[in-house]
């Protein structure tokens, strides 16, 4: 499969379009209806599943769990009013800066 660098932006747009949708017809709408605490809980579960897969499963399993993790992260972003462009901008600002220096520069 060819790499598509717009896939995350398109996924986010689809996720955001489900906000306020019918929870009986859309898992994403159901997550939004259940609220931010549930969305954050699901994100945490997917993060743990990704770590577990990385420590003892096949690369294909890590790929699947990573996709789940990214999806749930984007649901949380949409619920918080955060766009991928904002996150990409933050990453761009950090590019070329040592991780140690970047952490030291963060506001406390």
Short mmCIF file of N, CA, C and O in Angstrom, two decimals:
data_model
loop_
_atom_site.label_atom_id
_atom_site.label_comp_id
_atom_site.label_asym_id
_atom_site.label_seq_id
_atom_site.Cartn_x
_atom_site.Cartn_y
_atom_site.Cartn_z
N UNK A 1 0.85 -1.18 0.00
CA UNK A 1 0.00 0.00 0.00
C UNK A 1 0.89 1.25 0.00
O UNK A 1 1.86 1.32 0.73
N UNK A 2 0.54 2.22 -0.81
CA UNK A 2 1.32 3.45 -0.91
C UNK A 2 1.07 4.33 0.32
O UNK A 2 -0.02 4.34 0.87
N UNK A 3 2.09 5.05 0.71
CA UNK A 3 1.99 5.97 1.84
C UNK A 3 1.16 7.18 1.42
O UNK A 3 1.33 7.73 0.35
N UNK A 4 0.26 7.58 2.29
CA UNK A 4 -0.60 8.74 2.05
C UNK A 4 -0.45 9.68 3.23
O UNK A 4 -0.97 9.41 4.32
N UNK A 5 0.26 10.79 3.03
CA UNK A 5 0.54 11.69 4.15
C UNK A 5 -0.66 12.53 4.59
O UNK A 5 -0.55 13.32 5.51
N UNK A 6 -1.81 12.33 3.96
CA UNK A 6 -3.01 13.05 4.39
C UNK A 6 -3.96 12.18 5.20
O UNK A 6 -5.02 12.64 5.62
N UNK A 7 -3.60 10.92 5.41
CA UNK A 7 -4.52 9.98 6.04
C UNK A 7 -4.95 10.44 7.43
O UNK A 7 -6.12 10.33 7.80
N UNK A 8 -4.04 10.96 8.23
CA UNK A 8 -4.41 11.38 9.58
C UNK A 8 -5.32 12.60 9.56
O UNK A 8 -6.27 12.68 10.34
N UNK A 9 -5.07 13.52 8.65
CA UNK A 9 -5.95 14.69 8.53
C UNK A 9 -7.35 14.26 8.08
O UNK A 9 -8.36 14.76 8.60
N UNK A 10 -7.42 13.33 7.14
CA UNK A 10 -8.72 12.87 6.67
C UNK A 10 -9.45 12.07 7.75
O UNK A 10 -10.66 12.20 7.92
N UNK A 11 -8.71 11.27 8.49
CA UNK A 11 -9.31 10.53 9.60
C UNK A 11 -9.88 11.50 10.64
O UNK A 11 -11.01 11.34 11.11
N UNK A 12 -9.12 12.53 10.96
CA UNK A 12 -9.59 13.53 11.92
C UNK A 12 -10.89 14.18 11.42
O UNK A 12 -11.83 14.36 12.20
N UNK A 13 -10.93 14.54 10.16
CA UNK A 13 -12.14 15.17 9.61
C UNK A 13 -13.35 14.24 9.74
O UNK A 13 -14.45 14.69 10.09
N UNK A 14 -13.15 12.97 9.48
CA UNK A 14 -14.23 12.00 9.64
C UNK A 14 -14.66 11.90 11.09
O UNK A 14 -15.86 11.92 11.40
N UNK A 15 -13.69 11.82 11.99
CA UNK A 15 -13.99 11.75 13.43
C UNK A 15 -14.77 12.99 13.86
O UNK A 15 -15.82 12.88 14.51
N UNK A 16 -14.29 14.16 13.52
CA UNK A 16 -14.94 15.41 13.93
C UNK A 16 -16.37 15.49 13.38
O UNK A 16 -17.26 16.02 14.06
N UNK A 17 -16.59 14.94 12.21
CA UNK A 17 -17.93 14.99 11.61
C UNK A 17 -18.92 14.10 12.36
O UNK A 17 -20.13 14.27 12.20
N UNK A 18 -18.44 13.20 13.18
CA UNK A 18 -19.32 12.30 13.93
C UNK A 18 -19.79 12.92 15.25
O UNK A 18 -20.67 12.38 15.91
N UNK A 19 -19.19 14.04 15.64
CA UNK A 19 -19.58 14.69 16.90
C UNK A 19 -21.05 15.10 16.80
O UNK A 19 -21.46 15.75 15.85
N UNK A 20 -21.84 14.69 17.78
CA UNK A 20 -23.27 14.98 17.76
C UNK A 20 -24.07 14.01 16.93
O UNK A 20 -25.28 14.15 16.80
N UNK A 21 -23.40 12.99 16.36
CA UNK A 21 -24.08 12.00 15.54
C UNK A 21 -24.83 10.99 16.40
O UNK A 21 -24.83 11.05 17.64
N UNK A 22 -25.44 10.04 15.73
CA UNK A 22 -26.24 9.02 16.38
C UNK A 22 -25.33 7.94 16.98
O UNK A 22 -24.69 7.20 16.23
N UNK A 23 -25.32 7.83 18.31
CA UNK A 23 -24.47 6.81 18.96
C UNK A 23 -24.86 5.38 18.61
O UNK A 23 -24.06 4.47 18.78
N UNK A 24 -26.06 5.19 18.10
CA UNK A 24 -26.49 3.84 17.70
C UNK A 24 -25.90 3.44 16.34
O UNK A 24 -25.87 2.27 16.00
N UNK A 25 -25.45 4.43 15.58
CA UNK A 25 -24.95 4.17 14.23
C UNK A 25 -23.45 4.38 14.08
O UNK A 25 -22.88 4.04 13.05
N UNK A 26 -22.82 4.99 15.08
CA UNK A 26 -21.40 5.32 14.96
C UNK A 26 -20.70 5.13 16.30
O UNK A 26 -21.10 5.71 17.31
N UNK A 27 -19.65 4.30 16.27
CA UNK A 27 -18.84 4.11 17.48
C UNK A 27 -18.23 5.44 17.92
O UNK A 27 -18.17 5.75 19.11
N UNK A 28 -17.79 6.24 16.97
CA UNK A 28 -17.19 7.53 17.29
C UNK A 28 -18.21 8.44 17.96
O UNK A 28 -17.91 9.07 18.98
N UNK A 29 -19.43 8.50 17.42
CA UNK A 29 -20.48 9.29 18.04
C UNK A 29 -20.79 8.79 19.44
O UNK A 29 -21.04 9.58 20.36
N UNK A 30 -20.72 7.48 19.64
CA UNK A 30 -20.96 6.89 20.96
C UNK A 30 -19.87 7.35 21.94
O UNK A 30 -20.17 7.69 23.09
N UNK A 31 -18.63 7.38 21.50
CA UNK A 31 -17.55 7.87 22.37
C UNK A 31 -17.79 9.33 22.75
O UNK A 31 -17.68 9.69 23.93
N UNK A 32 -18.12 10.16 21.77
CA UNK A 32 -18.39 11.57 22.07
C UNK A 32 -19.54 11.70 23.07
O UNK A 32 -19.47 12.50 24.00
N UNK A 33 -20.58 10.91 22.88
CA UNK A 33 -21.75 10.98 23.76
C UNK A 33 -21.40 10.56 25.19
O UNK A 33 -21.99 11.06 26.14
N UNK A 34 -20.43 9.66 25.33
CA UNK A 34 -20.06 9.18 26.66
C UNK A 34 -19.16 10.16 27.40
O UNK A 34 -18.96 10.04 28.59
N UNK A 35 -18.58 11.11 26.68
CA UNK A 35 -17.83 12.19 27.32
C UNK A 35 -16.32 12.00 27.34
O UNK A 35 -15.80 10.93 27.03
N UNK A 36 -15.66 13.08 27.70
CA UNK A 36 -14.21 13.14 27.66
C UNK A 36 -13.54 12.12 28.58
O UNK A 36 -12.50 11.55 28.24
N UNK A 37 -14.12 11.87 29.74
CA UNK A 37 -13.51 10.89 30.64
C UNK A 37 -13.43 9.52 29.99
O UNK A 37 -12.41 8.83 30.10
N UNK A 38 -14.50 9.11 29.33
CA UNK A 38 -14.52 7.80 28.66
C UNK A 38 -13.55 7.80 27.48
O UNK A 38 -12.85 6.80 27.25
N UNK A 39 -13.52 8.89 26.73
CA UNK A 39 -12.58 8.98 25.61
C UNK A 39 -11.15 8.85 26.11
O UNK A 39 -10.34 8.10 25.55
N UNK A 40 -10.82 9.56 27.18
CA UNK A 40 -9.47 9.49 27.75
C UNK A 40 -9.17 8.10 28.27
O UNK A 40 -8.04 7.59 28.11
N UNK A 41 -10.15 7.46 28.88
CA UNK A 41 -9.97 6.08 29.37
C UNK A 41 -9.65 5.14 28.22
O UNK A 41 -8.74 4.33 28.31
N UNK A 42 -10.41 5.26 27.12
CA UNK A 42 -10.17 4.41 25.95
C UNK A 42 -8.78 4.67 25.36
O UNK A 42 -8.09 3.73 24.96
N UNK A 43 -8.36 5.93 25.34
CA UNK A 43 -7.02 6.25 24.85
C UNK A 43 -5.97 5.57 25.71
O UNK A 43 -5.02 4.97 25.20
N UNK A 44 -6.14 5.63 27.02
CA UNK A 44 -5.20 4.97 27.93
C UNK A 44 -5.15 3.46 27.71
O UNK A 44 -4.08 2.85 27.71
N UNK A 45 -6.32 2.85 27.53
CA UNK A 45 -6.37 1.41 27.26
C UNK A 45 -5.61 1.06 25.99
O UNK A 45 -4.85 0.09 25.95
N UNK A 46 -5.82 1.86 24.95
CA UNK A 46 -5.14 1.60 23.68
C UNK A 46 -3.63 1.82 23.80
O UNK A 46 -2.85 1.09 23.17
N UNK A 47 -3.23 2.79 24.60
CA UNK A 47 -1.79 3.01 24.82
C UNK A 47 -1.17 1.79 25.49
O UNK A 47 -0.10 1.32 25.08
N UNK A 48 -1.84 1.26 26.50
CA UNK A 48 -1.33 0.07 27.19
C UNK A 48 -1.28 -1.12 26.23
O UNK A 48 -0.28 -1.86 26.21
N UNK A 49 -2.32 -1.29 25.43
CA UNK A 49 -2.34 -2.40 24.48
C UNK A 49 -1.21 -2.27 23.45
O UNK A 49 -0.62 -3.27 23.04
N UNK A 50 -0.88 -1.05 23.07
CA UNK A 50 0.22 -0.83 22.13
C UNK A 50 1.55 -1.20 22.78
O UNK A 50 2.39 -1.86 22.15
N UNK A 51 1.73 -0.81 24.03
CA UNK A 51 2.96 -1.16 24.75
C UNK A 51 3.08 -2.67 24.89
O UNK A 51 4.15 -3.26 24.65
N UNK A 52 2.00 -3.32 25.29
CA UNK A 52 2.02 -4.78 25.45
C UNK A 52 2.37 -5.45 24.13
O UNK A 52 3.19 -6.37 24.08
N UNK A 53 1.77 -4.99 23.04
CA UNK A 53 2.07 -5.55 21.72
C UNK A 53 3.54 -5.35 21.37
O UNK A 53 4.19 -6.25 20.85
N UNK A 54 4.07 -4.17 21.68
CA UNK A 54 5.48 -3.88 21.36
C UNK A 54 6.44 -4.78 22.14
O UNK A 54 7.52 -5.11 21.65
N UNK A 55 6.02 -5.18 23.32
CA UNK A 55 6.91 -5.99 24.16
C UNK A 55 6.80 -7.49 23.91
O UNK A 55 7.67 -8.24 24.35
N UNK A 56 5.76 -7.94 23.21
CA UNK A 56 5.66 -9.38 23.07
C UNK A 56 4.89 -9.89 21.88
O UNK A 56 4.62 -11.08 21.79
N UNK A 57 4.53 -9.02 20.96
CA UNK A 57 3.74 -9.46 19.82
C UNK A 57 4.50 -9.21 18.52
O UNK A 57 5.60 -8.69 18.51
N UNK A 58 3.85 -9.55 17.44
CA UNK A 58 4.44 -9.36 16.12
C UNK A 58 4.36 -7.90 15.69
O UNK A 58 3.52 -7.14 16.21
N UNK A 59 5.19 -7.50 14.76
CA UNK A 59 5.07 -6.13 14.23
C UNK A 59 3.68 -5.82 13.69
O UNK A 59 3.19 -4.71 13.87
N UNK A 60 3.00 -6.78 13.07
CA UNK A 60 1.65 -6.55 12.57
C UNK A 60 0.69 -6.21 13.71
O UNK A 60 -0.20 -5.37 13.55
N UNK A 61 0.87 -6.86 14.84
CA UNK A 61 0.02 -6.57 16.00
C UNK A 61 0.30 -5.15 16.51
O UNK A 61 -0.63 -4.43 16.88
N UNK A 62 1.55 -4.76 16.52
CA UNK A 62 1.91 -3.40 16.93
C UNK A 62 1.27 -2.38 15.98
O UNK A 62 0.76 -1.34 16.42
N UNK A 63 1.27 -2.69 14.70
CA UNK A 63 0.65 -1.80 13.72
C UNK A 63 -0.83 -1.63 14.02
O UNK A 63 -1.35 -0.50 14.05
N UNK A 64 -1.53 -2.72 14.25
CA UNK A 64 -2.96 -2.65 14.54
C UNK A 64 -3.26 -1.86 15.80
O UNK A 64 -4.17 -1.01 15.83
N UNK A 65 -2.50 -2.12 16.86
CA UNK A 65 -2.72 -1.39 18.11
C UNK A 65 -2.36 0.09 17.95
O UNK A 65 -3.01 0.96 18.53
N UNK A 66 -1.34 0.38 17.16
CA UNK A 66 -0.95 1.77 16.92
C UNK A 66 -2.06 2.52 16.18
O UNK A 66 -2.33 3.69 16.48
N UNK A 67 -2.69 1.85 15.23
CA UNK A 67 -3.81 2.47 14.52
C UNK A 67 -4.95 2.78 15.49
O UNK A 67 -5.54 3.87 15.44
N UNK A 68 -5.25 1.84 16.38
CA UNK A 68 -6.29 2.08 17.40
C UNK A 68 -5.92 3.26 18.29
O UNK A 68 -6.76 4.09 18.63
N UNK A 69 -4.65 3.31 18.67
CA UNK A 69 -4.17 4.39 19.54
C UNK A 69 -4.32 5.75 18.85
O UNK A 69 -4.82 6.71 19.46
N UNK A 70 -3.89 5.84 17.61
CA UNK A 70 -4.01 7.11 16.88
C UNK A 70 -5.47 7.52 16.71
O UNK A 70 -5.80 8.70 16.86
N UNK A 71 -6.33 6.57 16.40
CA UNK A 71 -7.76 6.88 16.26
C UNK A 71 -8.30 7.47 17.56
O UNK A 71 -8.94 8.53 17.56
N UNK A 72 -8.07 6.81 18.68
CA UNK A 72 -8.60 7.30 19.95
C UNK A 72 -7.96 8.63 20.36
O UNK A 72 -8.63 9.47 20.97
N UNK A 73 -6.69 8.84 20.02
CA UNK A 73 -6.06 10.13 20.28
C UNK A 73 -6.78 11.24 19.51
O UNK A 73 -7.06 12.31 20.05
N UNK A 74 -7.13 10.96 18.27
CA UNK A 74 -7.81 11.96 17.46
C UNK A 74 -9.23 12.22 17.95
O UNK A 74 -9.72 13.35 17.84
N UNK A 75 -9.89 11.21 18.49
CA UNK A 75 -11.21 11.45 19.09
C UNK A 75 -11.05 12.41 20.26
O UNK A 75 -11.83 13.36 20.42
N UNK A 76 -10.03 12.19 21.07
CA UNK A 76 -9.77 13.09 22.21
C UNK A 76 -9.46 14.50 21.72
O UNK A 76 -9.98 15.48 22.26
N UNK A 77 -8.62 14.62 20.68
CA UNK A 77 -8.31 15.94 20.13
C UNK A 77 -9.60 16.64 19.71
O UNK A 77 -9.80 17.81 20.04
N UNK A 78 -10.44 15.95 18.96
CA UNK A 78 -11.68 16.55 18.47
C UNK A 78 -12.57 16.98 19.63
O UNK A 78 -13.18 18.05 19.58
N UNK A 79 -12.62 16.18 20.67
CA UNK A 79 -13.44 16.53 21.83
C UNK A 79 -12.90 17.77 22.54
O UNK A 79 -13.66 18.57 23.07
N UNK A 80 -11.58 17.93 22.52
CA UNK A 80 -10.93 19.07 23.18
C UNK A 80 -10.84 20.31 22.28
O UNK A 80 -10.39 21.37 22.72
N UNK A 81 -11.23 20.18 21.01
CA UNK A 81 -11.12 21.30 20.08
C UNK A 81 -9.71 21.51 19.56
O UNK A 81 -9.35 22.61 19.16
N UNK A 82 -8.92 20.46 19.57
CA UNK A 82 -7.55 20.51 19.07
C UNK A 82 -7.54 19.91 17.67
O UNK A 82 -8.15 18.87 17.44
N UNK A 83 -6.85 20.55 16.75
CA UNK A 83 -6.76 20.04 15.38
C UNK A 83 -5.39 19.43 15.13
O UNK A 83 -4.40 19.80 15.79
N UNK A 84 -5.32 18.54 14.16
CA UNK A 84 -4.01 18.00 13.79
C UNK A 84 -3.03 19.11 13.40
O UNK A 84 -1.85 19.04 13.75
N UNK A 85 -3.51 20.15 12.72
CA UNK A 85 -2.62 21.25 12.31
C UNK A 85 -1.94 21.88 13.52
O UNK A 85 -0.77 22.27 13.44
N UNK A 86 -2.65 22.00 14.62
CA UNK A 86 -2.04 22.55 15.83
C UNK A 86 -0.92 21.65 16.34
O UNK A 86 0.14 22.12 16.75
N UNK A 87 -1.17 20.35 16.32
CA UNK A 87 -0.16 19.39 16.80
C UNK A 87 1.02 19.37 15.83
O UNK A 87 2.18 19.38 16.26
N UNK A 88 0.73 19.36 14.53
CA UNK A 88 1.83 19.37 13.54
C UNK A 88 2.66 20.65 13.71
O UNK A 88 3.88 20.61 13.59
N UNK A 89 2.00 21.78 13.99
CA UNK A 89 2.73 23.03 14.21
C UNK A 89 3.64 22.95 15.42
O UNK A 89 4.77 23.44 15.38
N UNK A 90 3.15 22.36 16.50
CA UNK A 90 3.98 22.19 17.70
C UNK A 90 5.18 21.30 17.40
O UNK A 90 6.31 21.60 17.82
N UNK A 91 4.96 20.22 16.67
CA UNK A 91 6.07 19.35 16.29
C UNK A 91 7.08 20.09 15.42
O UNK A 91 8.30 19.92 15.58
N UNK A 92 6.59 20.91 14.49
CA UNK A 92 7.48 21.67 13.61
C UNK A 92 8.34 22.64 14.42
O UNK A 92 9.53 22.82 14.13
N UNK A 93 7.74 23.27 15.44
CA UNK A 93 8.50 24.20 16.29
C UNK A 93 9.60 23.47 17.06
O UNK A 93 10.65 24.04 17.34
N UNK A 94 9.36 22.23 17.42
CA UNK A 94 10.34 21.46 18.19
C UNK A 94 11.41 20.82 17.32
O UNK A 94 12.44 20.39 17.83
N UNK A 95 11.17 20.76 16.02
CA UNK A 95 12.12 20.10 15.12
C UNK A 95 13.49 20.77 15.19
O UNK A 95 13.60 21.99 15.15
N UNK A 96 14.50 19.97 15.31
CA UNK A 96 15.87 20.47 15.36
C UNK A 96 16.32 20.90 16.73
O UNK A 96 17.45 21.36 16.90
N UNK A 97 15.44 20.77 17.73
CA UNK A 97 15.79 21.13 19.11
C UNK A 97 16.02 19.84 19.88
O UNK A 97 15.21 18.92 19.80
N UNK A 98 17.09 19.80 20.62
CA UNK A 98 17.37 18.64 21.46
C UNK A 98 16.20 18.38 22.39
O UNK A 98 15.61 19.31 22.94
N UNK A 99 15.84 17.12 22.58
CA UNK A 99 14.77 16.77 23.50
C UNK A 99 15.04 17.26 24.90
O UNK A 99 14.13 17.71 25.61
N UNK A 100 16.28 17.21 25.32
CA UNK A 100 16.65 17.69 26.65
C UNK A 100 16.43 19.19 26.75
O UNK A 100 15.82 19.69 27.70
N UNK A 101 16.87 19.94 25.73
CA UNK A 101 16.68 21.39 25.72
C UNK A 101 15.20 21.77 25.63
O UNK A 101 14.75 22.70 26.29
N UNK A 102 14.46 21.02 24.84
CA UNK A 102 13.03 21.31 24.68
C UNK A 102 12.31 21.14 26.01
O UNK A 102 11.51 21.97 26.40
N UNK A 103 12.60 20.08 26.73
CA UNK A 103 11.96 19.85 28.02
C UNK A 103 12.31 20.94 29.03
O UNK A 103 11.47 21.40 29.79
N UNK A 104 13.55 21.41 29.01
CA UNK A 104 13.98 22.47 29.92
C UNK A 104 13.26 23.78 29.63
O UNK A 104 13.03 24.58 30.52
N UNK A 105 12.86 23.99 28.35
CA UNK A 105 12.24 25.25 27.97
C UNK A 105 10.74 25.31 28.27
O UNK A 105 10.14 26.37 28.16
N UNK A 106 10.14 24.19 28.64
CA UNK A 106 8.69 24.17 28.90
C UNK A 106 8.34 24.97 30.14
O UNK A 106 9.09 24.98 31.11
N UNK A 107 7.19 25.64 30.04
CA UNK A 107 6.71 26.38 31.20
C UNK A 107 6.26 25.40 32.27
O UNK A 107 5.66 24.38 31.98
N UNK A 108 6.54 25.73 33.49
CA UNK A 108 6.16 24.84 34.60
C UNK A 108 4.75 25.11 35.05
O UNK A 108 4.22 26.13 35.00
#
